[in-house]
Coordinates of C-alpha atoms in Angstrom, one line a residue:
X277 CA 96.6 78.6 68.3
X278 CA 96.4 74.9 69.3
X279 CA 96.5 75.9 73.0
X280 CA 93.6 78.3 72.6
X281 CA 91.5 75.6 70.9
X282 CA 92.4 73.1 73.6
X283 CA 91.4 75.5 76.4
X284 CA 88.2 76.4 74.5
X285 CA 87.3 72.7 74.2
X286 CA 88.0 72.1 78.0
X287 CA 85.8 75.1 78.9
X288 CA 83.0 73.8 76.7
X289 CA 83.3 70.4 78.4
X290 CA 83.1 71.9 81.8
X291 CA 80.1 74.0 80.9
X292 CA 78.4 70.9 79.5
X293 CA 79.2 68.8 82.6
X294 CA 77.8 71.6 84.9
X295 CA 74.6 71.7 82.8
X296 CA 74.2 68.0 83.0
X297 CA 74.9 68.1 86.7
X298 CA 72.2 70.7 87.1
X299 CA 69.7 68.5 85.3
X300 CA 70.7 65.5 87.4
X301 CA 70.2 67.6 90.6
X302 CA 66.8 68.8 89.4
X303 CA 65.7 65.3 88.6
X304 CA 66.6 63.6 91.9
X305 CA 63.5 61.9 93.2
X306 CA 63.3 62.5 96.9
X307 CA 60.7 60.8 99.1
X308 CA 58.3 63.6 100.0
X309 CA 55.0 63.7 101.9
X310 CA 51.9 64.9 100.1
X311 CA 52.2 68.5 101.2
X312 CA 56.0 68.7 101.1
X313 CA 57.7 70.9 98.5
X314 CA 61.3 71.7 97.7
X315 CA 62.1 75.3 98.6
X316 CA 65.8 75.7 97.9
X317 CA 68.8 73.7 96.7
X318 CA 72.5 74.3 97.3
X319 CA 74.9 72.0 95.4
X320 CA 78.1 73.5 96.8
X321 CA 77.9 71.9 100.3
X322 CA 80.3 69.8 102.3
X323 CA 78.9 67.9 105.3
X324 CA 81.7 68.2 108.0
X325 CA 80.2 66.0 110.7
X326 CA 77.9 65.6 113.7
X327 CA 78.7 66.2 117.4
X328 CA 82.5 66.5 117.0
X329 CA 82.6 63.4 114.7
X330 CA 84.5 64.5 111.6
X331 CA 83.3 63.6 108.2
X332 CA 83.9 65.4 105.0
X333 CA 81.3 64.6 102.3
X334 CA 80.7 66.8 99.3
X335 CA 77.1 66.9 98.1
X336 CA 73.8 68.7 97.7
X337 CA 71.6 70.2 100.4
X338 CA 67.9 70.3 99.8
X339 CA 65.5 72.5 101.9
X340 CA 61.9 71.5 101.9
X341 CA 59.1 72.9 104.0
X342 CA 59.6 70.0 106.5
X343 CA 63.3 68.9 106.3
X344 CA 66.9 69.6 105.4
X345 CA 68.2 66.7 103.3
X346 CA 71.8 66.0 102.3
X347 CA 72.8 63.8 99.4
X348 CA 76.5 63.1 98.9
X349 CA 78.3 62.9 95.6
X350 CA 79.3 59.4 94.6
X351 CA 82.8 60.4 93.4
X352 CA 83.7 63.3 95.7
X353 CA 87.4 62.6 95.3
X354 CA 87.2 64.0 91.8
X355 CA 86.9 67.5 93.4
X356 CA 90.7 67.6 93.7
X357 CA 90.9 68.4 90.0
X358 CA 89.9 72.1 89.7
X359 CA 86.8 72.9 87.7
X360 CA 86.7 69.8 85.6
X361 CA 86.6 67.4 88.6
X362 CA 84.0 69.5 90.3
X363 CA 81.8 69.5 87.2
X364 CA 82.3 65.8 86.7
X365 CA 81.5 64.9 90.3
X366 CA 78.3 66.9 90.2
X367 CA 76.9 64.5 87.7
X368 CA 77.2 61.5 90.0
X369 CA 74.9 62.0 93.0
X370 CA 74.3 59.1 95.4
X371 CA 70.6 58.5 95.5
X372 CA 70.7 57.3 99.2
X373 CA 69.9 59.9 101.8
X374 CA 73.0 60.7 103.9
X375 CA 71.4 63.1 106.4
X376 CA 67.9 64.3 107.3
X377 CA 67.2 67.1 109.8
X378 CA 63.5 68.0 110.5
X379 CA 63.0 71.8 110.4
X380 CA 60.9 71.8 113.6
X381 CA 63.9 70.3 115.5
X382 CA 66.3 73.1 114.4
X383 CA 66.7 75.7 117.2
X384 CA 69.2 78.0 115.4
X385 CA 72.3 78.1 113.2
X386 CA 75.6 80.0 113.1
X387 CA 77.1 81.0 109.8
X388 CA 80.8 82.0 110.0
X389 CA 82.4 82.6 106.6
X390 CA 86.2 82.4 106.5
X391 CA 87.9 84.1 103.6
X392 CA 91.6 83.5 102.8
X393 CA 93.3 86.4 101.0
X394 CA 96.6 86.3 99.0
X395 CA 99.3 88.9 99.6
X396 CA 97.9 91.0 96.8
X397 CA 94.5 91.1 98.4
X398 CA 92.8 88.7 96.1
X399 CA 90.4 86.1 97.5
X400 CA 92.1 82.7 97.4
X401 CA 89.6 80.5 99.2
X402 CA 86.2 81.0 100.8
X403 CA 84.7 78.7 103.4
X404 CA 81.1 79.1 104.7
X405 CA 81.3 77.2 108.0
X406 CA 77.7 76.7 109.2
X407 CA 76.7 75.0 112.4
X408 CA 73.1 73.8 112.9
X409 CA 71.8 73.2 116.4
X410 CA 68.8 71.0 117.2
X411 CA 66.5 70.5 120.2
X412 CA 68.2 67.1 120.9
X413 CA 71.5 68.9 121.5
X414 CA 72.9 67.6 118.2
X415 CA 75.3 69.8 116.3
X416 CA 75.7 69.5 112.5
X417 CA 78.6 71.2 110.7
X418 CA 78.5 72.2 107.1
X419 CA 80.6 74.2 104.7
X420 CA 78.0 76.0 102.6
X421 CA 79.3 78.0 99.7
X422 CA 77.7 81.1 98.4
X423 CA 78.8 83.6 95.7
X424 CA 79.8 86.9 97.3
X425 CA 80.8 85.7 100.8
X426 CA 83.6 88.3 100.8
X427 CA 80.8 90.9 100.7
X428 CA 79.0 89.3 103.7
X429 CA 76.4 87.4 101.6
X430 CA 74.6 84.7 103.4
X431 CA 73.7 81.6 101.4
X432 CA 70.1 81.7 100.1
X433 CA 69.3 78.3 101.6
X434 CA 69.9 79.7 105.1
X435 CA 67.8 82.7 104.4
X436 CA 65.0 80.4 103.2
X437 CA 65.5 78.2 106.3
X438 CA 64.8 81.3 108.5
X439 CA 61.6 82.0 106.5
X440 CA 60.3 78.5 107.0
X441 CA 61.1 78.6 110.7
X442 CA 59.2 81.9 111.1
X443 CA 56.1 80.3 109.6
X444 CA 56.5 77.4 112.0
X445 CA 56.6 79.7 115.0
X446 CA 53.5 81.7 114.0
X447 CA 50.4 79.8 115.1
X448 CA 48.2 81.7 112.7
X449 CA 50.3 80.5 109.7
X450 CA 50.0 77.1 108.0
X451 CA 52.3 74.7 109.8
X452 CA 53.6 72.1 107.4
X453 CA 55.1 70.0 110.2
X454 CA 51.8 69.0 111.7

């Protein structure tokens, strides 16, 4: 009986920390231009590096109508503790911008999900390797998580990125990058 109560308390703490982390994420004040709006947010992202330079920073990826912005978690090392560490690290976001990619500089991206299965056919680990290519021949690597990758689901932030890029390529549409 005591174990059930302890597990219940831990689950409630995890839910509370994820709720607080969501509020912290929603209240991040990013420097925006007058006509810039946030379109999508993905908080299960790891920035893996730029141009063969390896980094592994966990954080949040914001998509606006002008830029992709990456903010890292301040205590990313807490992610080694399953569930509780992830919930706790999501509360502490570094307010300094780690990476900024203008949308009009992105030529295309590649999304290659890698799914690791156990011997019984259960999904053990999902990795959403995403490579973003720019006009300056820069290559940015991310691991963008999405629910349902084993069913070939693409992260919503990448689908929204395509929509924004289509409006930039259409001269009759409003171009937010001018």
